[in-house]
XYZ file of C-alpha atoms in Angstrom:
725
model
C 51.070 -58.607 103.651
C 53.241 -61.180 102.896
C 53.342 -62.351 99.144
C 53.857 -66.176 98.252
C 54.480 -68.026 95.174
C 52.032 -70.679 93.798
C 53.080 -74.230 94.348
C 52.308 -74.726 90.754
C 53.024 -72.390 87.906
C 51.245 -72.273 84.533
C 49.755 -75.338 85.692
C 52.309 -77.608 84.824
C 55.426 -76.615 87.053
C 55.467 -78.002 90.480
C 57.785 -76.150 92.929
C 59.588 -78.085 95.627
C 62.672 -76.460 97.722
C 64.543 -73.581 97.360
C 67.771 -74.265 96.105
C 69.674 -70.699 95.858
C 69.109 -67.343 96.966
C 70.191 -63.882 96.295
C 69.785 -60.130 95.847
C 68.067 -60.321 92.330
C 66.341 -63.790 92.327
C 65.294 -67.080 93.965
C 66.384 -70.443 92.329
C 63.371 -73.356 93.036
C 64.002 -76.982 92.595
C 60.914 -78.042 90.319
C 59.276 -80.580 88.010
C 57.694 -80.018 84.594
C 54.514 -82.343 84.944
C 53.626 -82.179 81.402
C 57.307 -83.373 80.207
C 58.188 -85.381 83.479
C 61.495 -83.776 83.826
C 63.517 -82.314 86.467
C 64.459 -78.144 85.890
C 65.211 -75.181 88.293
C 63.074 -72.153 88.413
C 64.665 -68.856 89.048
C 61.733 -66.202 90.247
C 62.336 -62.816 90.046
C 62.147 -60.826 93.615
C 59.216 -58.392 93.339
C 61.113 -55.286 94.344
C 62.629 -55.544 90.390
C 59.318 -57.052 88.846
C 57.053 -54.077 89.650
C 59.520 -52.029 87.792
C 58.001 -51.570 84.264
C 61.214 -49.769 82.842
C 63.231 -52.944 83.620
C 60.514 -55.027 82.877
C 60.590 -53.706 79.032
C 64.348 -53.466 78.900
C 64.697 -56.998 80.726
C 62.609 -58.647 78.006
C 64.328 -57.131 74.822
C 67.934 -58.274 76.264
C 66.275 -61.725 77.326
C 65.167 -62.305 73.757
C 68.510 -62.322 72.305
C 70.166 -64.411 74.991
C 67.192 -66.896 74.988
C 68.336 -67.859 71.776
C 71.734 -69.166 72.700
C 71.926 -73.217 72.244
C 75.209 -74.569 73.197
C 76.233 -77.574 75.064
C 78.656 -75.189 77.342
C 75.726 -72.868 78.004
C 73.262 -73.401 80.416
C 70.064 -74.393 78.693
C 66.586 -72.345 78.487
C 63.448 -74.156 78.456
C 60.894 -72.109 79.160
C 59.818 -68.310 80.880
C 56.476 -66.860 82.540
C 54.863 -64.618 84.983
C 52.651 -65.134 87.722
C 50.613 -63.065 90.071
C 51.900 -63.764 93.415
C 49.325 -64.890 96.099
C 49.293 -63.168 99.596
C 48.699 -65.134 103.118
C 44.790 -64.672 102.907
C 44.695 -67.311 99.974
C 45.604 -70.007 102.754
C 42.509 -69.241 104.195
C 40.521 -69.701 101.172
C 41.736 -73.179 101.153
C 43.886 -72.351 98.290
C 46.704 -75.554 98.219
C 49.133 -73.777 95.694
C 49.701 -70.646 97.995
C 52.347 -72.549 100.073
C 55.736 -71.244 98.954
C 56.723 -68.098 100.307
C 58.016 -65.251 98.479
C 61.506 -64.215 99.652
C 61.974 -61.087 101.256
C 65.451 -59.337 100.520
C 67.835 -60.300 103.124
C 68.815 -57.987 105.940
C 72.468 -57.419 104.806
C 71.111 -54.432 103.181
C 70.403 -52.263 106.095
C 66.982 -50.606 106.398
C 65.790 -52.715 103.342
C 62.110 -53.944 104.398
C 60.067 -56.637 102.495
C 58.300 -55.345 99.478
C 54.716 -55.683 99.067
C 52.958 -56.059 95.800
C 49.590 -54.852 94.452
C 48.311 -58.487 93.270
C 45.679 -56.264 91.505
C 48.408 -54.755 89.415
C 49.391 -55.865 85.983
C 52.885 -54.756 86.651
C 52.967 -56.691 89.677
C 53.826 -59.870 87.588
C 56.437 -61.650 88.629
C 58.802 -63.029 85.637
C 60.252 -66.589 86.003
C 62.734 -68.585 83.879
C 62.519 -72.172 83.562
C 66.090 -74.011 82.789
C 67.670 -76.878 83.127
C 68.888 -78.817 86.146
C 72.565 -79.191 86.522
C 74.548 -82.361 88.226
C 77.828 -80.869 89.913
C 79.625 -78.162 91.591
C 80.880 -74.845 90.715
C 84.129 -73.850 89.427
C 84.241 -71.821 92.523
C 83.941 -74.353 94.916
C 86.084 -76.996 93.257
C 89.035 -74.258 93.206
C 88.396 -73.893 97.197
C 88.338 -77.141 97.866
C 91.699 -78.191 95.255
C 93.349 -74.895 95.249
C 94.789 -75.495 91.687
C 93.869 -77.430 89.074
C 95.892 -80.202 86.879
C 97.130 -78.663 83.977
C 94.636 -80.657 81.655
C 91.485 -79.980 83.716
C 92.728 -75.854 83.874
C 93.141 -76.055 79.886
C 89.857 -78.291 79.287
C 87.757 -75.990 81.538
C 89.189 -72.624 79.909
C 88.727 -74.167 76.134
C 84.995 -75.005 77.058
C 84.201 -71.574 78.460
C 85.697 -69.856 75.381
C 83.583 -72.533 73.267
C 80.646 -71.002 75.213
C 81.823 -67.228 74.771
C 82.610 -67.824 71.305
C 78.760 -68.726 70.557
C 77.486 -65.771 72.375
C 79.820 -63.402 71.137
C 78.542 -64.405 67.571
C 74.858 -63.812 68.553
C 75.787 -60.335 70.298
C 75.601 -61.001 73.763
C 78.415 -60.330 76.209
C 78.765 -61.927 79.528
C 80.341 -59.295 81.602
C 80.777 -61.491 84.502
C 82.565 -64.508 83.679
C 84.246 -65.974 87.415
C 84.495 -69.332 89.232
C 81.159 -68.843 90.391
C 79.487 -68.508 87.012
C 81.248 -71.980 85.550
C 79.274 -75.410 86.903
C 81.349 -77.945 86.760
C 79.214 -81.416 85.870
C 79.623 -84.656 87.694
C 82.002 -87.004 85.408
C 79.775 -89.038 83.329
C 80.263 -92.599 81.455
C 81.076 -90.950 78.332
C 83.550 -88.672 79.583
C 85.721 -91.706 81.341
C 85.704 -93.473 78.130
C 86.617 -90.790 76.052
C 89.524 -89.765 79.026
C 88.641 -86.131 78.989
C 87.713 -84.083 81.889
C 84.388 -83.402 83.239
C 82.432 -80.575 81.306
C 81.498 -77.204 82.296
C 78.320 -75.142 81.854
C 79.180 -71.491 81.781
C 75.726 -69.488 83.498
C 74.309 -65.925 83.875
C 74.404 -64.786 80.372
C 73.112 -61.390 79.905
C 72.408 -59.993 83.641
C 75.039 -57.740 83.460
C 73.701 -56.668 80.111
C 70.303 -56.081 81.320
C 71.174 -54.341 84.770
C 73.355 -51.956 82.985
C 70.608 -50.948 80.306
C 67.828 -50.369 83.110
C 70.277 -48.181 85.280
C 71.421 -44.548 84.854
C 75.300 -43.832 83.733
C 77.561 -46.080 86.626
C 78.879 -43.102 88.247
C 75.471 -41.776 88.965
C 73.533 -44.581 90.278
C 76.751 -46.248 92.259
C 75.683 -49.734 89.975
C 78.908 -51.547 90.644
C 78.756 -54.055 87.210
C 80.871 -57.606 87.640
C 83.172 -58.855 90.447
C 86.376 -56.627 91.290
C 88.775 -59.971 91.153
C 87.594 -60.910 87.454
C 86.936 -57.354 86.119
C 88.649 -56.258 83.102
C 90.474 -52.639 83.382
C 87.974 -51.146 81.233
C 85.429 -52.319 83.334
C 87.068 -50.705 86.292
C 87.289 -47.514 84.590
C 83.511 -47.697 83.720
C 84.212 -47.768 79.962
C 81.864 -49.669 77.191
C 83.160 -53.228 76.950
C 83.016 -55.793 74.292
C 84.013 -59.412 73.557
C 87.258 -58.516 74.364
C 86.255 -57.618 78.185
C 85.103 -61.462 78.793
C 88.448 -62.452 77.632
C 90.444 -60.597 79.961
C 88.015 -62.473 82.821
C 88.577 -66.033 81.103
C 92.605 -65.349 81.596
C 91.911 -64.246 85.005
C 89.989 -67.704 85.573
C 92.811 -69.586 84.107
C 95.353 -68.254 85.765
C 93.456 -69.274 89.170
C 92.999 -72.639 87.836
C 96.939 -72.959 86.902
C 98.120 -71.302 89.936
C 95.845 -71.756 92.989
C 95.526 -67.931 93.226
C 93.954 -65.309 91.296
C 97.053 -62.909 89.289
C 95.546 -59.749 92.030
C 94.460 -59.723 95.479
C 94.036 -57.406 98.252
C 92.012 -56.595 101.515
C 89.439 -54.506 99.242
C 87.846 -54.707 96.027
C 88.783 -51.215 95.248
C 92.163 -51.933 96.111
C 91.824 -55.045 93.397
C 90.537 -52.663 90.893
C 93.574 -50.588 90.990
C 95.674 -53.513 90.360
C 93.979 -54.878 87.536
C 94.170 -51.020 86.304
C 98.022 -50.438 87.034
C 99.882 -53.253 87.814
C 101.442 -56.359 85.702
C 100.666 -59.786 87.052
C 103.336 -62.342 87.640
C 103.344 -65.329 85.316
C 101.691 -68.838 86.562
C 104.775 -70.225 86.876
C 105.835 -67.897 89.822
C 103.520 -69.762 92.112
C 103.897 -73.076 90.199
C 106.633 -73.847 88.145
C 105.468 -76.901 86.135
C 103.326 -74.234 84.198
C 104.971 -74.173 80.844
C 106.439 -70.942 79.268
C 103.926 -71.513 76.316
C 101.164 -71.397 78.969
C 102.295 -68.250 80.955
C 102.489 -66.241 77.523
C 98.713 -67.282 76.686
C 97.695 -66.389 79.910
C 99.682 -62.770 79.915
C 98.339 -62.065 76.970
C 94.907 -62.327 77.658
C 95.482 -60.145 81.181
C 97.119 -57.107 78.637
C 95.798 -53.847 79.837
C 94.847 -52.844 76.494
C 92.172 -54.592 74.294
C 94.572 -54.047 70.999
C 96.918 -56.273 72.729
C 94.771 -58.919 73.823
C 93.199 -61.833 72.028
C 90.559 -60.514 69.334
C 88.249 -63.246 69.692
C 87.406 -66.346 71.860
C 88.292 -68.402 68.780
C 92.119 -66.969 68.476
C 92.260 -67.430 72.571
C 91.289 -71.197 71.940
C 93.541 -71.823 69.272
C 96.246 -69.941 71.232
C 95.548 -72.311 74.298
C 95.431 -75.466 72.340
C 99.099 -75.070 70.805
C 100.127 -73.849 74.537
C 99.040 -77.154 75.748
C 101.214 -78.627 73.071
C 104.118 -76.812 73.996
C 103.895 -74.121 70.913
C 104.420 -70.107 72.218
C 101.628 -68.165 70.544
C 100.955 -64.359 70.888
C 98.100 -62.315 70.082
C 97.370 -61.231 66.473
C 98.807 -57.317 66.364
C 100.269 -57.797 70.264
C 103.757 -56.304 70.514
C 106.838 -57.974 72.496
C 106.564 -54.930 74.271
C 102.674 -55.346 75.035
C 103.483 -58.687 76.576
C 105.712 -56.719 79.586
C 104.148 -53.444 79.650
C 101.699 -52.631 83.010
C 98.765 -51.757 80.970
C 96.638 -48.745 80.559
C 98.390 -45.511 80.997
C 98.481 -43.058 84.083
C 95.481 -41.218 83.519
C 93.102 -43.469 82.762
C 94.356 -45.746 85.969
C 93.894 -42.458 87.536
C 90.501 -41.846 86.360
C 89.681 -45.674 87.498
C 90.917 -45.228 90.962
C 89.308 -42.297 91.575
C 85.414 -43.679 90.112
C 86.371 -46.536 93.122
C 87.130 -44.325 95.152
C 84.070 -42.099 94.860
C 81.937 -45.170 96.193
C 83.188 -44.539 99.876
C 86.545 -45.883 99.451
C 85.103 -49.843 99.971
C 84.869 -52.184 96.996
C 82.481 -55.352 96.261
C 84.023 -58.678 95.835
C 80.697 -60.122 94.485
C 80.683 -63.771 94.417
C 78.018 -65.862 93.419
C 76.786 -69.794 94.199
C 75.759 -72.398 91.902
C 72.828 -74.786 92.381
C 72.730 -78.351 91.850
C 71.934 -81.666 94.259
C 74.696 -80.370 96.554
C 73.727 -77.129 96.752
C 71.869 -75.174 99.541
C 71.851 -71.473 99.030
C 73.490 -68.687 96.972
C 76.829 -67.195 98.247
C 76.399 -64.198 100.460
C 77.434 -60.775 99.799
C 81.033 -60.066 100.855
C 82.596 -56.857 101.525
C 79.740 -54.848 99.776
C 80.346 -51.366 97.956
C 78.720 -48.275 99.976
C 78.095 -45.110 98.318
C 79.418 -41.437 99.408
C 75.567 -40.701 101.208
C 75.679 -44.607 102.667
C 73.342 -45.437 100.069
C 74.023 -49.384 98.814
C 73.448 -50.508 95.049
C 71.535 -52.828 94.133
C 73.300 -56.044 93.201
C 72.698 -59.274 91.833
C 74.279 -62.522 92.941
C 74.028 -64.573 89.689
C 74.229 -68.136 90.465
C 72.248 -69.949 87.827
C 71.353 -68.434 84.911
C 69.392 -65.233 83.484
C 65.971 -64.287 83.592
C 64.052 -64.313 80.143
C 60.485 -63.396 80.657
C 59.793 -64.415 76.948
C 59.253 -68.210 76.200
C 61.284 -70.040 73.295
C 60.077 -71.642 70.676
C 59.317 -75.012 72.310
C 55.736 -73.949 73.731
C 52.753 -72.949 71.917
C 50.508 -70.017 72.421
C 47.860 -72.212 73.512
C 50.141 -73.650 76.010
C 51.256 -70.215 77.609
C 49.220 -67.783 79.434
C 51.818 -64.674 80.015
C 49.783 -62.875 77.688
C 46.224 -63.585 78.959
C 44.996 -60.423 81.244
C 41.653 -61.822 82.342
C 42.645 -63.846 84.918
C 39.173 -65.518 85.241
C 39.033 -66.684 81.512
C 42.608 -67.681 82.117
C 41.857 -69.829 85.194
C 38.919 -71.349 83.626
C 40.878 -72.387 80.759
C 43.017 -73.815 82.867
C 40.716 -76.093 84.808
C 39.484 -77.254 81.161
C 43.088 -78.202 80.671
C 43.579 -79.810 83.841
C 40.536 -82.160 83.370
C 41.750 -82.980 79.870
C 45.021 -83.543 81.035
C 44.118 -85.634 83.864
C 41.819 -88.086 81.550
C 44.410 -88.368 78.708
C 47.227 -89.199 81.820
C 44.531 -91.851 82.816
C 44.384 -93.268 79.093
C 47.824 -93.019 78.896
C 48.629 -94.877 81.919
C 46.134 -97.563 81.403
C 47.991 -98.314 77.704
C 51.109 -97.691 79.333
C 50.293 -100.530 82.185
C 48.596 -102.743 79.439
C 51.763 -102.543 77.494
C 54.091 -103.198 80.238
C 52.278 -106.023 81.408
C 52.535 -107.496 77.795
C 55.757 -106.721 77.699
C 56.672 -108.863 80.630
C 54.989 -111.554 79.687
C 56.296 -112.141 76.709
C 59.880 -110.971 77.584
C 59.603 -113.835 80.173
C 58.703 -116.492 77.744
C 61.060 -115.514 75.418
C 63.838 -115.241 77.468
C 63.696 -118.310 79.492
C 67.241 -119.546 80.232
C 68.448 -122.432 77.777
C 70.742 -125.132 79.071
C 73.536 -126.921 77.354
C 76.156 -129.333 78.456
C 79.744 -128.613 78.808
C 81.298 -130.760 76.245
C 84.422 -133.473 77.006
C 87.816 -131.631 75.790
C 90.080 -133.527 77.830
C 93.453 -134.004 76.025
C 92.308 -131.421 73.069
C 94.495 -128.831 71.963
C 93.695 -125.434 73.355
C 92.583 -124.081 69.936
C 90.149 -126.913 69.556
C 88.873 -127.128 73.113
C 87.950 -123.354 73.043
C 85.921 -123.855 69.839
C 84.157 -126.600 71.159
C 83.161 -124.612 74.218
C 82.039 -121.687 71.984
C 80.151 -123.924 69.640
C 78.120 -124.722 72.481
C 77.017 -121.357 72.906
C 79.615 -120.454 76.392
C 82.382 -118.058 77.270
C 85.742 -119.230 77.892
C 88.811 -118.186 80.471
C 91.641 -120.173 80.599
C 93.879 -120.835 83.524
C 96.955 -122.764 82.990
C 98.183 -125.654 85.370
C 101.615 -128.166 85.255
C 100.146 -131.934 84.479
C 102.795 -134.814 84.160
C 100.692 -136.993 82.179
C 98.841 -134.089 79.363
C 101.136 -132.606 76.906
C 102.047 -128.728 76.940
C 99.234 -127.045 75.410
C 96.249 -129.272 75.547
C 93.189 -129.052 77.816
C 93.221 -130.863 81.018
C 89.682 -130.524 82.352
C 87.044 -127.565 82.913
C 84.953 -125.935 85.622
C 82.273 -126.862 85.228
C 83.275 -130.639 84.430
C 82.272 -131.919 81.351
C 78.728 -133.006 81.259
C 77.563 -130.333 83.546
C 74.590 -128.358 82.476
C 74.928 -124.878 82.619
C 73.149 -121.647 80.812
C 74.116 -120.552 77.536
C 76.124 -117.499 77.236
C 77.685 -118.523 80.704
C 81.533 -118.722 81.608
C 83.228 -121.898 81.871
C 86.819 -122.203 82.889
C 89.299 -124.186 80.265
C 92.551 -125.350 82.730
C 95.299 -125.942 79.995
C 98.214 -127.993 80.609
C 101.901 -126.452 80.510
C 103.825 -129.663 80.465
C 105.297 -132.024 83.868
C 106.350 -129.920 86.904
C 109.719 -131.202 86.492
C 111.802 -131.437 83.150
C 114.949 -133.956 82.383
C 117.717 -131.982 80.245
C 118.476 -134.174 77.240
C 122.002 -135.503 77.320
C 122.781 -135.112 73.578
C 123.115 -131.670 73.552
C 127.290 -131.906 73.353
C 128.381 -130.799 69.844
C 125.418 -129.259 68.913
C 125.055 -125.159 67.837
C 123.887 -122.867 70.541
C 120.838 -121.533 68.356
C 119.549 -125.723 68.397
C 119.981 -126.170 72.040
C 118.255 -122.420 72.936
C 115.249 -123.899 70.692
C 115.015 -127.221 72.053
C 115.049 -125.964 75.646
C 112.260 -123.409 74.917
C 110.277 -126.183 73.707
C 110.593 -128.086 76.760
C 109.274 -125.156 78.549
C 112.775 -124.276 80.144
C 114.086 -120.616 79.715
C 117.937 -120.836 78.055
C 119.998 -118.469 80.264
C 123.289 -117.052 79.598
C 126.509 -118.707 78.348
C 130.381 -119.174 78.970
C 133.271 -120.687 77.190
C 135.544 -123.556 78.286
C 138.491 -125.080 76.899
C 137.822 -128.598 74.972
C 139.705 -130.671 72.741
C 137.848 -131.676 70.079
C 134.239 -129.720 69.912
C 134.644 -126.672 67.597
C 134.181 -123.043 68.896
C 131.018 -121.928 69.978
C 129.338 -125.553 69.755
C 127.890 -126.586 72.958
C 129.885 -128.508 75.547
C 127.575 -129.078 78.868
C 124.555 -127.263 80.553
C 124.320 -125.750 83.778
C 122.333 -127.467 85.724
C 124.528 -130.360 83.969
C 122.882 -132.392 81.018
C 120.529 -135.446 82.384
C 119.552 -133.368 85.696
C 116.124 -132.889 86.622
C 114.751 -128.853 87.153
C 111.644 -127.393 87.574
C 109.351 -126.565 84.743
C 110.211 -122.809 83.409
C 113.571 -122.763 85.221
C 116.549 -120.844 83.445
C 119.474 -123.759 82.031
C 122.836 -121.673 80.966
C 125.161 -122.816 77.900
C 128.816 -123.809 78.552
C 130.566 -123.380 74.769
C 133.842 -124.061 73.129
C 136.107 -121.482 72.914
C 138.102 -123.872 70.704
C 141.104 -124.125 72.332
C 143.457 -126.420 74.864
C 145.603 -125.619 77.498
C 149.091 -126.684 77.030
C 150.042 -129.137 80.060
C 153.570 -128.747 81.895
C 155.779 -131.011 80.230
C 159.418 -129.967 81.140
C 161.265 -132.917 83.418
C 158.924 -135.366 82.068
C 160.538 -138.245 79.838
C 159.714 -138.297 76.005
C 157.343 -141.059 76.563
C 155.675 -139.249 79.354
C 155.454 -136.057 77.398
C 154.048 -137.613 74.229
C 151.558 -139.307 76.565
C 150.657 -135.852 77.862
C 150.217 -134.512 74.721
C 147.694 -137.016 73.315
C 145.737 -137.407 76.234
C 141.962 -137.265 75.368
C 141.457 -133.807 77.487
C 144.383 -132.436 75.417
C 144.775 -133.965 71.825
C 147.948 -131.944 70.351
C 150.216 -132.960 67.753
C 153.867 -133.432 69.084
C 157.379 -132.522 67.204
C 160.627 -133.927 68.932
C 163.745 -132.287 68.858
C 167.019 -133.527 70.698
C 170.238 -131.517 71.788
C 172.731 -132.314 74.121
C 172.671 -130.751 77.994
C 173.489 -131.886 81.536
C 170.088 -133.271 82.273
C 169.602 -136.873 81.851
C 169.101 -138.252 78.290
C 165.630 -138.606 77.423
C 164.388 -135.661 79.513
C 162.149 -132.937 78.352
C 164.158 -129.580 78.786
C 161.922 -127.441 76.975
C 158.800 -126.865 75.490
C 157.705 -124.408 72.538
C 154.066 -123.369 74.158
C 154.612 -122.644 78.105
C 152.550 -124.717 80.253
C 148.839 -123.596 80.615
C 148.925 -121.647 77.074
C 145.855 -121.664 75.539
C 146.023 -123.082 71.890
C 143.950 -123.864 69.139
C 142.708 -127.633 69.001
C 145.156 -129.910 67.323
C 148.007 -127.655 67.339
C 151.640 -129.305 67.380
C 153.975 -128.638 70.848
C 157.697 -128.903 69.860
C 158.998 -130.644 72.755
C 163.312 -130.589 73.287
C 164.679 -133.918 74.681
C 167.724 -133.938 76.225
C 171.228 -136.372 74.888
C 172.891 -136.304 78.058
C 176.239 -134.247 77.991
C 178.309 -134.288 74.639
C 180.804 -136.715 73.955
C 178.273 -139.231 75.217
C 176.508 -141.803 72.653
C 173.123 -142.785 73.404
C 170.476 -144.522 71.255
C 167.249 -143.522 71.980
C 165.027 -146.113 72.131
C 162.017 -145.495 69.755
C 158.816 -144.691 71.364
C 155.134 -145.747 69.955
C 154.708 -142.120 68.797
C 157.960 -141.612 66.813
C 157.811 -141.548 63.147
C 159.577 -143.847 60.791
C 161.470 -140.972 59.528
C 163.172 -140.564 62.957
C 163.881 -144.092 63.502
C 165.451 -143.956 60.122
C 167.537 -141.151 60.701
C 168.795 -142.478 64.000
C 170.117 -145.869 62.268
C 171.725 -143.986 59.269
C 173.674 -141.770 61.891
C 174.728 -145.261 63.845
C 176.092 -146.384 60.705
C 177.862 -143.588 59.730
C 179.789 -143.185 62.976
C 180.604 -147.128 62.922
C 182.150 -146.669 59.378
C 184.205 -143.523 60.445
C 187.497 -145.335 61.501
C 189.570 -142.293 61.194
C 187.928 -139.708 63.242
C 185.078 -140.630 65.043
C 182.219 -138.270 66.214
C 179.554 -139.538 68.428
C 176.084 -139.248 66.727
C 175.087 -136.990 69.718
C 177.439 -134.376 68.589
C 174.835 -133.258 66.097
C 171.024 -132.288 66.838
C 168.272 -134.915 66.134
C 164.766 -133.788 65.604
C 162.000 -136.368 65.665
C 158.366 -135.922 65.128
C 155.124 -137.460 66.964
C 151.579 -137.187 65.724
C 149.241 -138.681 68.099
C 146.445 -140.706 66.651
C 143.162 -139.281 67.981
C 141.446 -142.541 67.839
C 144.170 -144.673 69.738
C 145.009 -141.838 72.239
C 141.153 -141.743 73.454
C 140.367 -143.452 76.630
C 137.297 -145.356 76.683
């Protein structure tokens, strides 16, 4: 006879669709009608529920696990038990008998659906009520992405270690840490604001432990615990496990998140188990070069074959992982340098483990489990199941959500729970009475809530009527004052800048909406601020000013002072501005770049040789040269009065106001020529020439021409006289 699950459990839990199913249990989406929250209910399969030994030991184990309360562990709200209903209950008009008890899947050949005796007290089927999670399993995430980012992998591993540290402190060893038992929650607003990855929840605490206590030794019952890909060497050998066994499994999961593949893989689970016993894993960086040496060291330390060489606690593991994320290499306390490169357990232990695995028929079971959530449709199926030497198959739990805890937590009182009531008639009567009370109470609460909601809506409408204000006039007002005026009216301000030929830069042009418009208080008004005229004229008074002054003036105008270059100038000191590029007085666009032309304090010497003395003096005293002149004379073949030499070569750059010496020809030797004075000759030079002529006329005995001795004269330019215009 087919057994069915009541639609409503304990007069409060309304079951909906099946969201997961495995060899040990079935998970339903449900609603707690008493507290109005969505939950998940996991129901033990009937063939396990009728075993009194399993139920008693399972309850003792569940009491310890149900006390776990940690943000990284799936929360348990309630537990209970119910008597399954048969198909005939539907003929009696019982609307609750609508959820069929799932039969064991036909993967286990020859295993028929187990019928329960509804009248037997042992036939009470236990269930557990837990939080319903929104997200995906780490297994599905890895299947989709292959490898995770280094930050996400480290964050998820740290959360798993936090959960294990808490459970180990309470004496609970997980024994089946794997990606299928880790739920990655949907990233919420808090995660985004803190810039952290999604949070995780560890599931299935205590199930493997409860199954171990129920069964006889492993080699006798052929019960296989854990998943071959993630089990520690001691689990593969059938040895006693402890907290460090969980840390090895975390190391395997971390390896897979970093490298995109587990450290060991093979065609059968017995091959994988043998690799855990004997082979040394490659560093994750072998498969992913960006993994640091520090992370390699942490993962390889966690995967040591000998427990003494691993991290000794989840806190140690997490501390080392946190340091490795910052590039600090940390080895497990007590681990030797040789241990990091060793192959692990000895040959004897490895041989024993492989022999135990081979006794199961040479095949291994890679047990996986799926999660539950809004996108989950079913639990993972059994892949490559173990078989015993006699062809017998073990009982396997595909734990995808959480453990089973038949004992309720302290959240509910005894009056709320009926699991200890043996008299079903009394229990039914109490349920009906409680249902009437709940119905009346619900109606009263509904009426009060409707009244309160109506009053709230009315007063919120009256109190929250929009308040309108006028946009003030702020044209031609400085930006700060304009913003203050708008905010004083209860308006929010956004600033937009535009060019305007009439409004000075930094003052308001207009508002949008325009001034005088009525808008709701707390609405946003756009303030348009002037950036000055679109085109600007470069001032004409920059010549002779310092570079710093000209740059500041350009910036104030809204122009950008660009690069500099130097030119010769006869009068503007070195480093001072000569001109701009574009030139002074030209118009440029607002925000344009204006380069500066600076004086280098030097002047180019003109070509003087070949000119007459007067032409040379005029060239040196030109307004674009303004150099002083010193004149020397000597006999030469050149015509008298011609410049035959100059002290600085043509086009040579000399300091402003420097003196240039020119040598003027007096003609061939033996001739006397009186050079007519030039306007630029000094009085002393003219006097010397007169004295020389006087001496030559007085010497009657041996007359020597005045030109036989070199004559010098200097001419100093008068800047005020030599400037043109």
